[in-house]
PDB file of C-alpha atoms in Angstrom:
ATOM      1  CA  MET Z   1     130.867  78.993 159.786  1.00 43.00           C
ATOM      2  CA  SER Z   2     127.168  79.865 159.786  1.00 43.00           C
ATOM      3  CA  ALA Z   3     126.302  76.480 158.334  1.00 42.00           C
ATOM      4  CA  ASP Z   4     126.673  75.033 161.851  1.00 44.00           C
ATOM      5  CA  HIS Z   5     123.555  76.912 162.957  1.00 45.00           C
ATOM      6  CA  HIS Z   6     121.283  75.756 160.152  1.00 46.00           C
ATOM      7  CA  HIS Z   7     119.670  72.450 159.426  1.00 44.00           C
ATOM      8  CA  ASP Z   8     120.003  73.075 155.738  1.00 58.00           C
ATOM      9  CA  ASN Z   9     123.075  74.013 153.786  1.00 73.00           C
ATOM     10  CA  GLU Z  10     124.022  77.634 153.501  1.00 80.00           C
ATOM     11  CA  LEU Z  11     126.611  79.234 151.243  1.00 86.00           C
ATOM     12  CA  ASP Z  12     128.035  82.512 152.386  1.00 89.00           C
ATOM     13  CA  PRO Z  13     127.929  85.214 149.698  1.00 93.00           C
ATOM     14  CA  PHE Z  14     131.603  84.907 148.820  1.00 95.00           C
ATOM     15  CA  ALA Z  15     131.425  81.142 148.444  1.00 94.00           C
ATOM     16  CA  ALA Z  16     128.310  81.547 146.280  1.00 95.00           C
ATOM     17  CA  ARG Z  17     130.056  84.072 144.018  1.00 97.00           C
ATOM     18  CA  VAL Z  18     133.053  81.783 143.627  1.00 96.00           C
ATOM     19  CA  ARG Z  19     130.736  78.931 142.640  1.00 95.00           C
ATOM     20  CA  ALA Z  20     129.006  81.271 140.177  1.00 96.00           C
ATOM     21  CA  LEU Z  21     132.330  82.157 138.563  1.00 97.00           C
ATOM     22  CA  GLU Z  22     133.354  78.523 138.462  1.00 95.00           C
ATOM     23  CA  THR Z  23     130.074  77.653 136.730  1.00 95.00           C
ATOM     24  CA  ILE Z  24     130.426  80.441 134.169  1.00 96.00           C
ATOM     25  CA  LEU Z  25     134.080  79.718 133.411  1.00 96.00           C
ATOM     26  CA  THR Z  26     133.527  75.966 133.179  1.00 95.00           C
ATOM     27  CA  ARG Z  27     130.581  76.415 130.783  1.00 95.00           C
ATOM     28  CA  LYS Z  28     132.730  78.634 128.604  1.00 95.00           C
ATOM     29  CA  GLY Z  29     135.508  76.058 128.645  1.00 94.00           C
ATOM     30  CA  LEU Z  30     137.934  78.498 130.277  1.00 95.00           C
ATOM     31  CA  ILE Z  31     138.661  76.365 133.327  1.00 95.00           C
ATOM     32  CA  ASP Z  32     138.517  72.702 134.214  1.00 93.00           C
ATOM     33  CA  PRO Z  33     137.334  71.989 137.777  1.00 89.00           C
ATOM     34  CA  ALA Z  34     139.844  69.137 138.118  1.00 90.00           C
ATOM     35  CA  ALA Z  35     142.680  71.511 137.216  1.00 92.00           C
ATOM     36  CA  ILE Z  36     141.434  73.960 139.854  1.00 92.00           C
ATOM     37  CA  ASP Z  37     141.603  71.233 142.499  1.00 89.00           C
ATOM     38  CA  ALA Z  38     145.124  70.321 141.390  1.00 90.00           C
ATOM     39  CA  ILE Z  39     146.296  73.931 141.690  1.00 90.00           C
ATOM     40  CA  VAL Z  40     144.841  74.213 145.183  1.00 88.00           C
ATOM     41  CA  GLU Z  41     146.559  71.028 146.258  1.00 86.00           C
ATOM     42  CA  THR Z  42     149.889  72.172 144.861  1.00 85.00           C
ATOM     43  CA  TYR Z  43     149.823  75.464 146.721  1.00 84.00           C
ATOM     44  CA  GLU Z  44     148.485  73.982 149.943  1.00 80.00           C
ATOM     45  CA  THR Z  45     150.956  71.145 150.185  1.00 77.00           C
ATOM     46  CA  LYS Z  46     153.811  71.181 147.667  1.00 75.00           C
ATOM     47  CA  VAL Z  47     154.985  74.740 147.167  1.00 81.00           C
ATOM     48  CA  GLY Z  48     156.342  76.484 150.202  1.00 85.00           C
ATOM     49  CA  PRO Z  49     159.315  78.126 151.846  1.00 91.00           C
ATOM     50  CA  ARG Z  50     161.219  74.813 151.973  1.00 90.00           C
ATOM     51  CA  ASN Z  51     161.954  75.407 148.281  1.00 91.00           C
ATOM     52  CA  GLY Z  52     163.562  78.758 149.024  1.00 94.00           C
ATOM     53  CA  ALA Z  53     165.480  77.286 151.951  1.00 95.00           C
ATOM     54  CA  GLN Z  54     167.064  74.789 149.546  1.00 95.00           C
ATOM     55  CA  VAL Z  55     168.153  77.644 147.303  1.00 97.00           C
ATOM     56  CA  VAL Z  56     169.700  79.553 150.206  1.00 98.00           C
ATOM     57  CA  ALA Z  57     171.466  76.503 151.643  1.00 97.00           C
ATOM     58  CA  LYS Z  58     172.960  75.707 148.254  1.00 97.00           C
ATOM     59  CA  ALA Z  59     174.160  79.290 147.887  1.00 98.00           C
ATOM     60  CA  TRP Z  60     175.819  79.035 151.308  1.00 98.00           C
ATOM     61  CA  THR Z  61     177.710  75.860 150.409  1.00 97.00           C
ATOM     62  CA  ASP Z  62     178.398  76.232 146.688  1.00 97.00           C
ATOM     63  CA  ALA Z  63     180.235  79.417 145.661  1.00 97.00           C
ATOM     64  CA  ALA Z  64     179.633  78.816 141.950  1.00 98.00           C
ATOM     65  CA  PHE Z  65     175.889  78.475 142.574  1.00 98.00           C
ATOM     66  CA  ALA Z  66     175.891  81.610 144.727  1.00 98.00           C
ATOM     67  CA  ASP Z  67     177.590  83.511 141.925  1.00 98.00           C
ATOM     68  CA  TRP Z  68     175.036  82.219 139.401  1.00 97.00           C
ATOM     69  CA  LEU Z  69     172.224  83.160 141.779  1.00 97.00           C
ATOM     70  CA  LYS Z  70     173.594  86.703 141.978  1.00 97.00           C
ATOM     71  CA  ARG Z  71     173.847  87.070 138.213  1.00 97.00           C
ATOM     72  CA  ASP Z  72     170.719  85.229 137.044  1.00 96.00           C
ATOM     73  CA  ALA Z  73     168.486  84.133 139.878  1.00 95.00           C
ATOM     74  CA  THR Z  74     165.673  83.044 137.549  1.00 94.00           C
ATOM     75  CA  ALA Z  75     167.905  80.458 135.848  1.00 94.00           C
ATOM     76  CA  ALA Z  76     169.789  79.387 138.981  1.00 95.00           C
ATOM     77  CA  ILE Z  77     166.540  78.758 140.869  1.00 94.00           C
ATOM     78  CA  ALA Z  78     164.984  76.999 137.876  1.00 92.00           C
ATOM     79  CA  SER Z  79     167.970  74.630 137.835  1.00 93.00           C
ATOM     80  CA  LEU Z  80     166.692  73.280 141.174  1.00 92.00           C
ATOM     81  CA  GLY Z  81     163.260  72.689 139.662  1.00 87.00           C
ATOM     82  CA  TYR Z  82     161.507  75.768 141.064  1.00 87.00           C
ATOM     83  CA  THR Z  83     159.977  77.773 138.249  1.00 82.00           C
ATOM     84  CA  GLY Z  84     157.471  80.591 138.407  1.00 71.00           C
ATOM     85  CA  ARG Z  85     154.150  80.151 136.679  1.00 67.00           C
ATOM     86  CA  GLN Z  86     153.504  83.838 136.207  1.00 68.00           C
ATOM     87  CA  GLY Z  87     156.485  84.423 133.926  1.00 64.00           C
ATOM     88  CA  GLU Z  88     158.123  86.539 136.593  1.00 74.00           C
ATOM     89  CA  HIS Z  89     161.836  87.136 136.936  1.00 90.00           C
ATOM     90  CA  MET Z  90     163.605  86.473 140.190  1.00 93.00           C
ATOM     91  CA  GLN Z  91     166.354  88.521 141.771  1.00 96.00           C
ATOM     92  CA  ALA Z  92     168.315  87.266 144.772  1.00 97.00           C
ATOM     93  CA  VAL Z  93     169.457  89.985 147.148  1.00 98.00           C
ATOM     94  CA  PHE Z  94     172.284  88.982 149.479  1.00 98.00           C
ATOM     95  CA  ASN Z  95     172.543  90.316 152.999  1.00 98.00           C
ATOM     96  CA  THR Z  96     175.980  91.565 154.028  1.00 97.00           C
ATOM     97  CA  PRO Z  97     177.339  92.861 157.329  1.00 96.00           C
ATOM     98  CA  ASP Z  98     176.631  96.359 155.974  1.00 97.00           C
ATOM     99  CA  THR Z  99     173.253  95.823 154.322  1.00 98.00           C
ATOM    100  CA  HIS Z 100     170.103  93.983 155.361  1.00 98.00           C
ATOM    101  CA  ASN Z 101     167.528  93.437 152.620  1.00 98.00           C
ATOM    102  CA  LEU Z 102     163.769  93.627 153.106  1.00 98.00           C
ATOM    103  CA  VAL Z 103     161.107  92.739 150.526  1.00 97.00           C
ATOM    104  CA  VAL Z 104     157.664  94.277 150.235  1.00 95.00           C
ATOM    105  CA  CYS Z 105     155.022  94.728 147.558  1.00 90.00           C
ATOM    106  CA  THR Z 106     153.470  98.160 147.925  1.00 87.00           C
ATOM    107  CA  LEU Z 107     151.342  97.600 144.797  1.00 81.00           C
ATOM    108  CA  CYS Z 108     149.445  94.536 145.952  1.00 78.00           C
ATOM    109  CA  SER Z 109     151.058  91.317 147.136  1.00 79.00           C
ATOM    110  CA  CYS Z 110     153.570  90.161 144.512  1.00 85.00           C
ATOM    111  CA  TYR Z 111     155.651  87.436 146.101  1.00 88.00           C
ATOM    112  CA  PRO Z 112     158.057  84.737 144.893  1.00 88.00           C
ATOM    113  CA  TRP Z 113     155.514  81.893 145.007  1.00 86.00           C
ATOM    114  CA  SER Z 114     157.783  79.321 143.399  1.00 85.00           C
ATOM    115  CA  VAL Z 115     160.301  79.488 146.251  1.00 90.00           C
ATOM    116  CA  LEU Z 116     158.238  80.715 149.214  1.00 90.00           C
ATOM    117  CA  GLY Z 117     154.718  79.449 148.533  1.00 87.00           C
ATOM    118  CA  LEU Z 118     151.902  81.906 149.170  1.00 85.00           C
ATOM    119  CA  PRO Z 119     152.530  85.010 151.251  1.00 86.00           C
ATOM    120  CA  PRO Z 120     151.672  85.218 154.947  1.00 86.00           C
ATOM    121  CA  VAL Z 121     148.689  87.345 155.937  1.00 83.00           C
ATOM    122  CA  TRP Z 122     150.797  90.217 157.276  1.00 90.00           C
ATOM    123  CA  TYR Z 123     152.661  90.517 153.950  1.00 91.00           C
ATOM    124  CA  LYS Z 124     149.357  91.193 152.199  1.00 87.00           C
ATOM    125  CA  ALA Z 125     147.997  93.554 154.857  1.00 87.00           C
ATOM    126  CA  PRO Z 126     148.061  97.345 154.426  1.00 87.00           C
ATOM    127  CA  PRO Z 127     150.245  98.218 157.474  1.00 90.00           C
ATOM    128  CA  TYR Z 128     153.219  96.195 156.275  1.00 93.00           C
ATOM    129  CA  ARG Z 129     152.844  97.323 152.661  1.00 90.00           C
ATOM    130  CA  ALA Z 130     152.684 100.962 153.712  1.00 90.00           C
ATOM    131  CA  ARG Z 131     155.270 101.040 156.483  1.00 94.00           C
ATOM    132  CA  ALA Z 132     158.038  98.746 155.234  1.00 95.00           C
ATOM    133  CA  VAL Z 133     159.186 101.490 152.874  1.00 94.00           C
ATOM    134  CA  ILE Z 134     158.725 104.447 155.229  1.00 95.00           C
ATOM    135  CA  ASP Z 135     160.021 102.936 158.474  1.00 96.00           C
ATOM    136  CA  PRO Z 136     161.741  99.617 157.813  1.00 96.00           C
ATOM    137  CA  ARG Z 137     163.668  99.631 161.077  1.00 96.00           C
ATOM    138  CA  GLY Z 138     160.468 100.176 163.039  1.00 95.00           C
ATOM    139  CA  VAL Z 139     158.729  97.362 161.151  1.00 96.00           C
ATOM    140  CA  LEU Z 140     161.632  94.988 161.821  1.00 97.00           C
ATOM    141  CA  ALA Z 141     161.501  95.886 165.522  1.00 95.00           C
ATOM    142  CA  GLU Z 142     157.865  94.723 165.558  1.00 94.00           C
ATOM    143  CA  PHE Z 143     159.080  91.395 164.235  1.00 94.00           C
ATOM    144  CA  GLY Z 144     161.577  91.299 167.099  1.00 95.00           C
ATOM    145  CA  LEU Z 145     164.502  91.975 164.801  1.00 95.00           C
ATOM    146  CA  GLU Z 146     166.951  94.588 166.080  1.00 94.00           C
ATOM    147  CA  LEU Z 147     169.769  95.144 163.590  1.00 94.00           C
ATOM    148  CA  PRO Z 148     173.114  96.732 164.439  1.00 93.00           C
ATOM    149  CA  ALA Z 149     172.922 100.498 163.867  1.00 92.00           C
ATOM    150  CA  ARG Z 150     175.760 100.283 161.334  1.00 94.00           C
ATOM    151  CA  GLN Z 151     173.812  97.834 159.177  1.00 96.00           C
ATOM    152  CA  GLY Z 152     171.731  99.708 156.628  1.00 97.00           C
ATOM    153  CA  ILE Z 153     168.376  98.426 155.386  1.00 97.00           C
ATOM    154  CA  ARG Z 154     167.571  98.243 151.701  1.00 97.00           C
ATOM    155  CA  VAL Z 155     163.906  97.803 150.796  1.00 97.00           C
ATOM    156  CA  TRP Z 156     162.941  96.069 147.547  1.00 96.00           C
ATOM    157  CA  ASP Z 157     159.484  96.695 146.123  1.00 94.00           C
ATOM    158  CA  SER Z 158     158.216  93.667 144.188  1.00 91.00           C
ATOM    159  CA  THR Z 159     156.268  93.914 140.958  1.00 87.00           C
ATOM    160  CA  ALA Z 160     154.290  91.514 138.818  1.00 82.00           C
ATOM    161  CA  GLU Z 161     157.411  91.010 136.679  1.00 84.00           C
ATOM    162  CA  LEU Z 162     160.181  90.961 139.273  1.00 90.00           C
ATOM    163  CA  ARG Z 163     160.182  89.188 142.654  1.00 93.00           C
ATOM    164  CA  TYR Z 164     162.936  89.152 145.236  1.00 96.00           C
ATOM    165  CA  LEU Z 165     164.429  86.442 147.419  1.00 96.00           C
ATOM    166  CA  VAL Z 166     166.595  87.521 150.344  1.00 98.00           C
ATOM    167  CA  VAL Z 167     169.689  85.380 150.902  1.00 98.00           C
ATOM    168  CA  PRO Z 168     170.455  85.875 154.592  1.00 98.00           C
ATOM    169  CA  LEU Z 169     173.941  85.681 156.071  1.00 97.00           C
ATOM    170  CA  ARG Z 170     174.972  82.172 157.013  1.00 97.00           C
ATOM    171  CA  PRO Z 171     174.862  81.913 160.813  1.00 96.00           C
ATOM    172  CA  GLU Z 172     178.131  81.435 162.639  1.00 94.00           C
ATOM    173  CA  GLY Z 173     178.853  78.023 164.062  1.00 94.00           C
ATOM    174  CA  THR Z 174     177.359  76.166 161.084  1.00 95.00           C
ATOM    175  CA  GLU Z 175     180.632  75.014 159.495  1.00 93.00           C
ATOM    176  CA  GLY Z 176     179.871  71.358 160.202  1.00 92.00           C
ATOM    177  CA  LEU Z 177     176.383  71.347 158.701  1.00 95.00           C
ATOM    178  CA  ASP Z 178     175.528  69.926 155.296  1.00 95.00           C
ATOM    179  CA  GLU Z 179     173.009  71.459 152.901  1.00 95.00           C
ATOM    180  CA  ALA Z 180     170.010  69.751 154.491  1.00 94.00           C
ATOM    181  CA  GLY Z 181     171.089  70.818 157.961  1.00 95.00           C
ATOM    182  CA  LEU Z 182     171.568  74.380 156.774  1.00 96.00           C
ATOM    183  CA  ALA Z 183     168.229  74.461 154.943  1.00 95.00           C
ATOM    184  CA  ALA Z 184     166.500  73.587 158.214  1.00 94.00           C
ATOM    185  CA  LEU Z 185     167.808  76.856 159.676  1.00 96.00           C
ATOM    186  CA  VAL Z 186     166.390  79.025 156.882  1.00 96.00           C
ATOM    187  CA  THR Z 187     162.996  80.438 157.844  1.00 94.00           C
ATOM    188  CA  ARG Z 188     160.421  81.969 155.538  1.00 94.00           C
ATOM    189  CA  ASP Z 189     160.780  85.331 157.264  1.00 95.00           C
ATOM    190  CA  SER Z 190     164.558  85.296 156.811  1.00 97.00           C
ATOM    191  CA  MET Z 191     163.981  85.093 153.037  1.00 97.00           C
ATOM    192  CA  ILE Z 192     161.586  88.081 153.128  1.00 97.00           C
ATOM    193  CA  GLY Z 193     163.936  89.996 155.401  1.00 97.00           C
ATOM    194  CA  THR Z 194     161.679  90.245 158.444  1.00 97.00           C
ATOM    195  CA  GLY Z 195     163.738  87.647 160.298  1.00 96.00           C
ATOM    196  CA  LEU Z 196     167.124  85.954 160.497  1.00 96.00           C
ATOM    197  CA  PRO Z 197     167.946  82.256 160.107  1.00 97.00           C
ATOM    198  CA  ARG Z 198     167.700  80.072 163.192  1.00 95.00           C
ATOM    199  CA  LEU Z 199     170.908  79.386 165.061  1.00 93.00           C
ATOM    200  CA  PRO Z 200     172.209  75.811 165.098  1.00 89.00           C
ATOM    201  CA  ALA Z 201     171.067  73.793 168.092  1.00 80.00           C
TER     202      ALA Z 201
ATOM    203  CA  MET Q   1     151.664  92.698 163.177  1.00 35.00           C
ATOM    204  CA  PRO Q   2     152.319  89.169 164.427  1.00 37.00           C
ATOM    205  CA  PRO Q   3     155.737  87.623 163.855  1.00 37.00           C
ATOM    206  CA  GLY Q   4     156.145  84.617 161.615  1.00 41.00           C
ATOM    207  CA  VAL Q   5     153.438  82.329 162.865  1.00 44.00           C
ATOM    208  CA  GLU Q   6     152.652  79.664 160.283  1.00 53.00           C
ATOM    209  CA  GLU Q   7     149.004  80.284 159.549  1.00 60.00           C
ATOM    210  CA  PRO Q   8     147.057  78.190 157.042  1.00 67.00           C
ATOM    211  CA  VAL Q   9     147.421  79.379 153.470  1.00 74.00           C
ATOM    212  CA  PHE Q  10     143.671  79.706 152.995  1.00 83.00           C
ATOM    213  CA  ALA Q  11     141.132  80.433 155.735  1.00 82.00           C
ATOM    214  CA  GLU Q  12     138.178  78.979 153.793  1.00 86.00           C
ATOM    215  CA  PRO Q  13     137.829  76.727 150.747  1.00 87.00           C
ATOM    216  CA  TRP Q  14     136.331  79.448 148.522  1.00 93.00           C
ATOM    217  CA  GLN Q  15     139.535  81.442 148.953  1.00 92.00           C
ATOM    218  CA  ALA Q  16     141.585  78.566 147.584  1.00 92.00           C
ATOM    219  CA  GLN Q  17     139.197  78.186 144.647  1.00 93.00           C
ATOM    220  CA  ALA Q  18     139.285  81.908 143.857  1.00 96.00           C
ATOM    221  CA  PHE Q  19     143.065  81.795 143.998  1.00 94.00           C
ATOM    222  CA  ALA Q  20     143.282  78.759 141.735  1.00 94.00           C
ATOM    223  CA  MET Q  21     140.871  80.203 139.170  1.00 96.00           C
ATOM    224  CA  VAL Q  22     143.180  83.178 138.670  1.00 96.00           C
ATOM    225  CA  VAL Q  23     146.203  80.910 138.240  1.00 93.00           C
ATOM    226  CA  ALA Q  24     144.302  78.698 135.769  1.00 95.00           C
ATOM    227  CA  LEU Q  25     142.927  81.620 133.739  1.00 96.00           C
ATOM    228  CA  HIS Q  26     146.360  83.196 133.532  1.00 93.00           C
ATOM    229  CA  ARG Q  27     147.875  79.910 132.351  1.00 91.00           C
ATOM    230  CA  ARG Q  28     145.495  79.712 129.453  1.00 90.00           C
ATOM    231  CA  GLY Q  29     146.144  83.318 128.505  1.00 92.00           C
ATOM    232  CA  ALA Q  30     142.865  84.895 129.598  1.00 94.00           C
ATOM    233  CA  PHE Q  31     144.917  87.794 130.970  1.00 95.00           C
ATOM    234  CA  THR Q  32     148.534  88.712 131.631  1.00 92.00           C
ATOM    235  CA  TRP Q  33     149.925  88.677 135.135  1.00 91.00           C
ATOM    236  CA  THR Q  34     150.475  92.436 134.943  1.00 91.00           C
ATOM    237  CA  GLU Q  35     146.793  92.915 134.116  1.00 94.00           C
ATOM    238  CA  TRP Q  36     145.951  90.786 137.130  1.00 94.00           C
ATOM    239  CA  ALA Q  37     148.305  92.662 139.462  1.00 93.00           C
ATOM    240  CA  ASP Q  38     146.783  95.954 138.318  1.00 93.00           C
ATOM    241  CA  ALA Q  39     143.254  94.657 138.920  1.00 94.00           C
ATOM    242  CA  LEU Q  40     144.156  93.366 142.383  1.00 93.00           C
ATOM    243  CA  SER Q  41     146.002  96.562 143.237  1.00 91.00           C
ATOM    244  CA  ALA Q  42     142.954  98.638 142.310  1.00 89.00           C
ATOM    245  CA  GLU Q  43     140.896  96.590 144.773  1.00 88.00           C
ATOM    246  CA  VAL Q  44     143.303  96.519 147.699  1.00 85.00           C
ATOM    247  CA  HIS Q  45     143.980 100.239 147.385  1.00 83.00           C
ATOM    248  CA  GLY Q  46     140.448 101.310 146.492  1.00 70.00           C
ATOM    249  CA  ARG Q  47     138.264  99.761 149.133  1.00 58.00           C
ATOM    250  CA  GLY Q  48     140.075 100.541 152.352  1.00 70.00           C
ATOM    251  CA  ALA Q  49     141.457  97.088 152.991  1.00 77.00           C
ATOM    252  CA  ALA Q  50     141.315  95.897 156.605  1.00 83.00           C
ATOM    253  CA  PRO Q  51     144.582  96.449 158.500  1.00 81.00           C
ATOM    254  CA  ASP Q  52     144.738  92.795 159.557  1.00 82.00           C
ATOM    255  CA  GLY Q  53     144.441  91.578 155.964  1.00 81.00           C
ATOM    256  CA  HIS Q  54     141.551  89.214 156.709  1.00 84.00           C
ATOM    257  CA  ASP Q  55     139.628  90.500 153.699  1.00 88.00           C
ATOM    258  CA  TYR Q  56     142.444  89.924 151.213  1.00 89.00           C
ATOM    259  CA  TYR Q  57     140.664  87.179 149.285  1.00 92.00           C
ATOM    260  CA  GLU Q  58     137.480  89.249 149.200  1.00 94.00           C
ATOM    261  CA  HIS Q  59     139.487  91.829 147.265  1.00 93.00           C
ATOM    262  CA  TRP Q  60     140.988  89.026 145.215  1.00 94.00           C
ATOM    263  CA  LEU Q  61     137.486  87.849 144.267  1.00 96.00           C
ATOM    264  CA  HIS Q  62     136.284  91.377 143.439  1.00 95.00           C
ATOM    265  CA  ALA Q  63     139.371  91.882 141.270  1.00 96.00           C
ATOM    266  CA  LEU Q  64     138.693  88.648 139.396  1.00 97.00           C
ATOM    267  CA  GLU Q  65     135.065  89.613 138.775  1.00 97.00           C
ATOM    268  CA  ALA Q  66     136.095  93.078 137.574  1.00 97.00           C
ATOM    269  CA  LEU Q  67     138.710  91.667 135.226  1.00 97.00           C
ATOM    270  CA  LEU Q  68     136.303  89.091 133.748  1.00 97.00           C
ATOM    271  CA  VAL Q  69     133.733  91.823 133.147  1.00 97.00           C
ATOM    272  CA  ALA Q  70     136.392  94.102 131.600  1.00 96.00           C
ATOM    273  CA  LYS Q  71     137.439  91.221 129.323  1.00 96.00           C
ATOM    274  CA  ASN Q  72     133.799  90.594 128.308  1.00 95.00           C
ATOM    275  CA  VAL Q  73     133.939  87.060 129.673  1.00 95.00           C
ATOM    276  CA  SER Q  74     130.932  87.703 131.883  1.00 96.00           C
ATOM    277  CA  THR Q  75     128.704  90.487 133.196  1.00 96.00           C
ATOM    278  CA  GLY Q  76     128.003  91.629 136.713  1.00 95.00           C
ATOM    279  CA  ALA Q  77     124.358  90.652 136.261  1.00 96.00           C
ATOM    280  CA  GLU Q  78     125.247  87.138 135.133  1.00 96.00           C
ATOM    281  CA  ILE Q  79     127.493  86.625 138.158  1.00 97.00           C
ATOM    282  CA  ASP Q  80     124.872  88.085 140.539  1.00 96.00           C
ATOM    283  CA  ASP Q  81     122.107  85.862 139.121  1.00 95.00           C
ATOM    284  CA  LEU Q  82     124.191  82.716 139.258  1.00 95.00           C
ATOM    285  CA  ALA Q  83     125.444  83.463 142.781  1.00 96.00           C
ATOM    286  CA  ALA Q  84     121.829  83.888 143.913  1.00 95.00           C
ATOM    287  CA  ALA Q  85     120.974  80.577 142.230  1.00 94.00           C
ATOM    288  CA  TRP Q  86     123.810  78.861 144.115  1.00 94.00           C
ATOM    289  CA  GLU Q  87     122.566  80.304 147.420  1.00 93.00           C
ATOM    290  CA  ARG Q  88     119.033  79.050 146.701  1.00 93.00           C
ATOM    291  CA  ALA Q  89     120.424  75.673 145.669  1.00 92.00           C
ATOM    292  CA  ALA Q  90     122.379  75.452 148.920  1.00 90.00           C
ATOM    293  CA  ARG Q  91     119.332  76.184 151.052  1.00 90.00           C
ATOM    294  CA  ALA Q  92     117.326  73.570 149.144  1.00 89.00           C
ATOM    295  CA  THR Q  93     119.973  70.885 149.619  1.00 86.00           C
ATOM    296  CA  PRO Q  94     119.511  68.592 152.636  1.00 82.00           C
ATOM    297  CA  HIS Q  95     122.266  68.977 155.183  1.00 77.00           C
ATOM    298  CA  GLY Q  96     125.165  66.635 154.582  1.00 73.00           C
ATOM    299  CA  GLN Q  97     124.578  66.290 150.856  1.00 79.00           C
ATOM    300  CA  ALA Q  98     126.706  67.914 148.185  1.00 82.00           C
ATOM    301  CA  ILE Q  99     125.317  71.201 146.935  1.00 86.00           C
ATOM    302  CA  VAL Q 100     124.638  71.136 143.215  1.00 88.00           C
ATOM    303  CA  LEU Q 101     123.181  73.917 141.098  1.00 91.00           C
ATOM    304  CA  GLU Q 102     120.397  71.615 139.919  1.00 89.00           C
ATOM    305  CA  ASN Q 103     118.890  71.892 143.420  1.00 89.00           C
ATOM    306  CA  ASP Q 104     117.965  75.534 142.813  1.00 91.00           C
ATOM    307  CA  PRO Q 105     114.130  75.647 142.978  1.00 90.00           C
ATOM    308  CA  GLN Q 106     114.126  78.440 140.389  1.00 87.00           C
ATOM    309  CA  ARG Q 107     116.506  76.560 138.165  1.00 81.00           C
ATOM    310  CA  GLU Q 108     114.871  77.252 134.783  1.00 67.00           C
ATOM    311  CA  GLY Q 109     115.368  80.986 135.052  1.00 53.00           C
ATOM    312  CA  ALA Q 110     118.769  80.698 136.605  1.00 44.00           C
ATOM    313  CA  ILE Q 111     120.467  78.830 133.819  1.00 48.00           C
ATOM    314  CA  ALA Q 112     118.968  80.763 130.903  1.00 45.00           C
ATOM    315  CA  THR Q 113     121.888  82.395 129.143  1.00 43.00           C
TER     316      THR Q 113
END
């Protein structure tokens, strides 16, 4: 950033305001700087869409788990060790040959962090938030996803209390794969609904 | 709208810190997640957010400031003064050394509370 062009240090205004808040909140005992660093590390390195891929792969291979996931996604996902920190409930929405599911948050950017990590930039940007509801098929086309005309699209609008995880259809030709092999096919976008799982090599 | 390219979670360190402060404050009950979502929503809908989403964490930061002021944790003036102190401290810190608030040349006034 601009610091490269100065001999002295320079904080941009946003960085300075964040430091100001950190100072105020630390003085008041409301945050602990070490805890802040730990949260950053968790979300940068430990929480991500691999968690969700494990959930999907287990649902593909274990009918009892899939049934549990349909009925009580919050508990089924927690059983794998992935729990939300915002007290949110999870709902798993299963794609079928007749229905493709797509998740958006028109309010702001609610997203199932515990299974997908933090949302991609486009998920948080106004065009996706506005258009996913109005023209889902057009939005999917921009992602390179052309669905059969007979397959309807159902759009799910996330809230602070309820987040959605799309369970895509298991690709054909994956009968011989175990859970780990299947999880490797499950992309982040396929769990938001803007993509499909990879095909087996 | 680019397809699923794996971009870094945070573009700059301050974004990660602003994110983590919200998570930490929520954990200790400073606000509910619904209160936070409402505050963030007011920002991303109220300020004409950029279509490419690059300013998302700027809205995030504004929302956090607004919520802390609404909760009487801080005031806009306190945040402004301390942010200015941090900028002065940064300029007074030799390049390559860690920036600390104590380097602010006007320190006495800055930390009066």
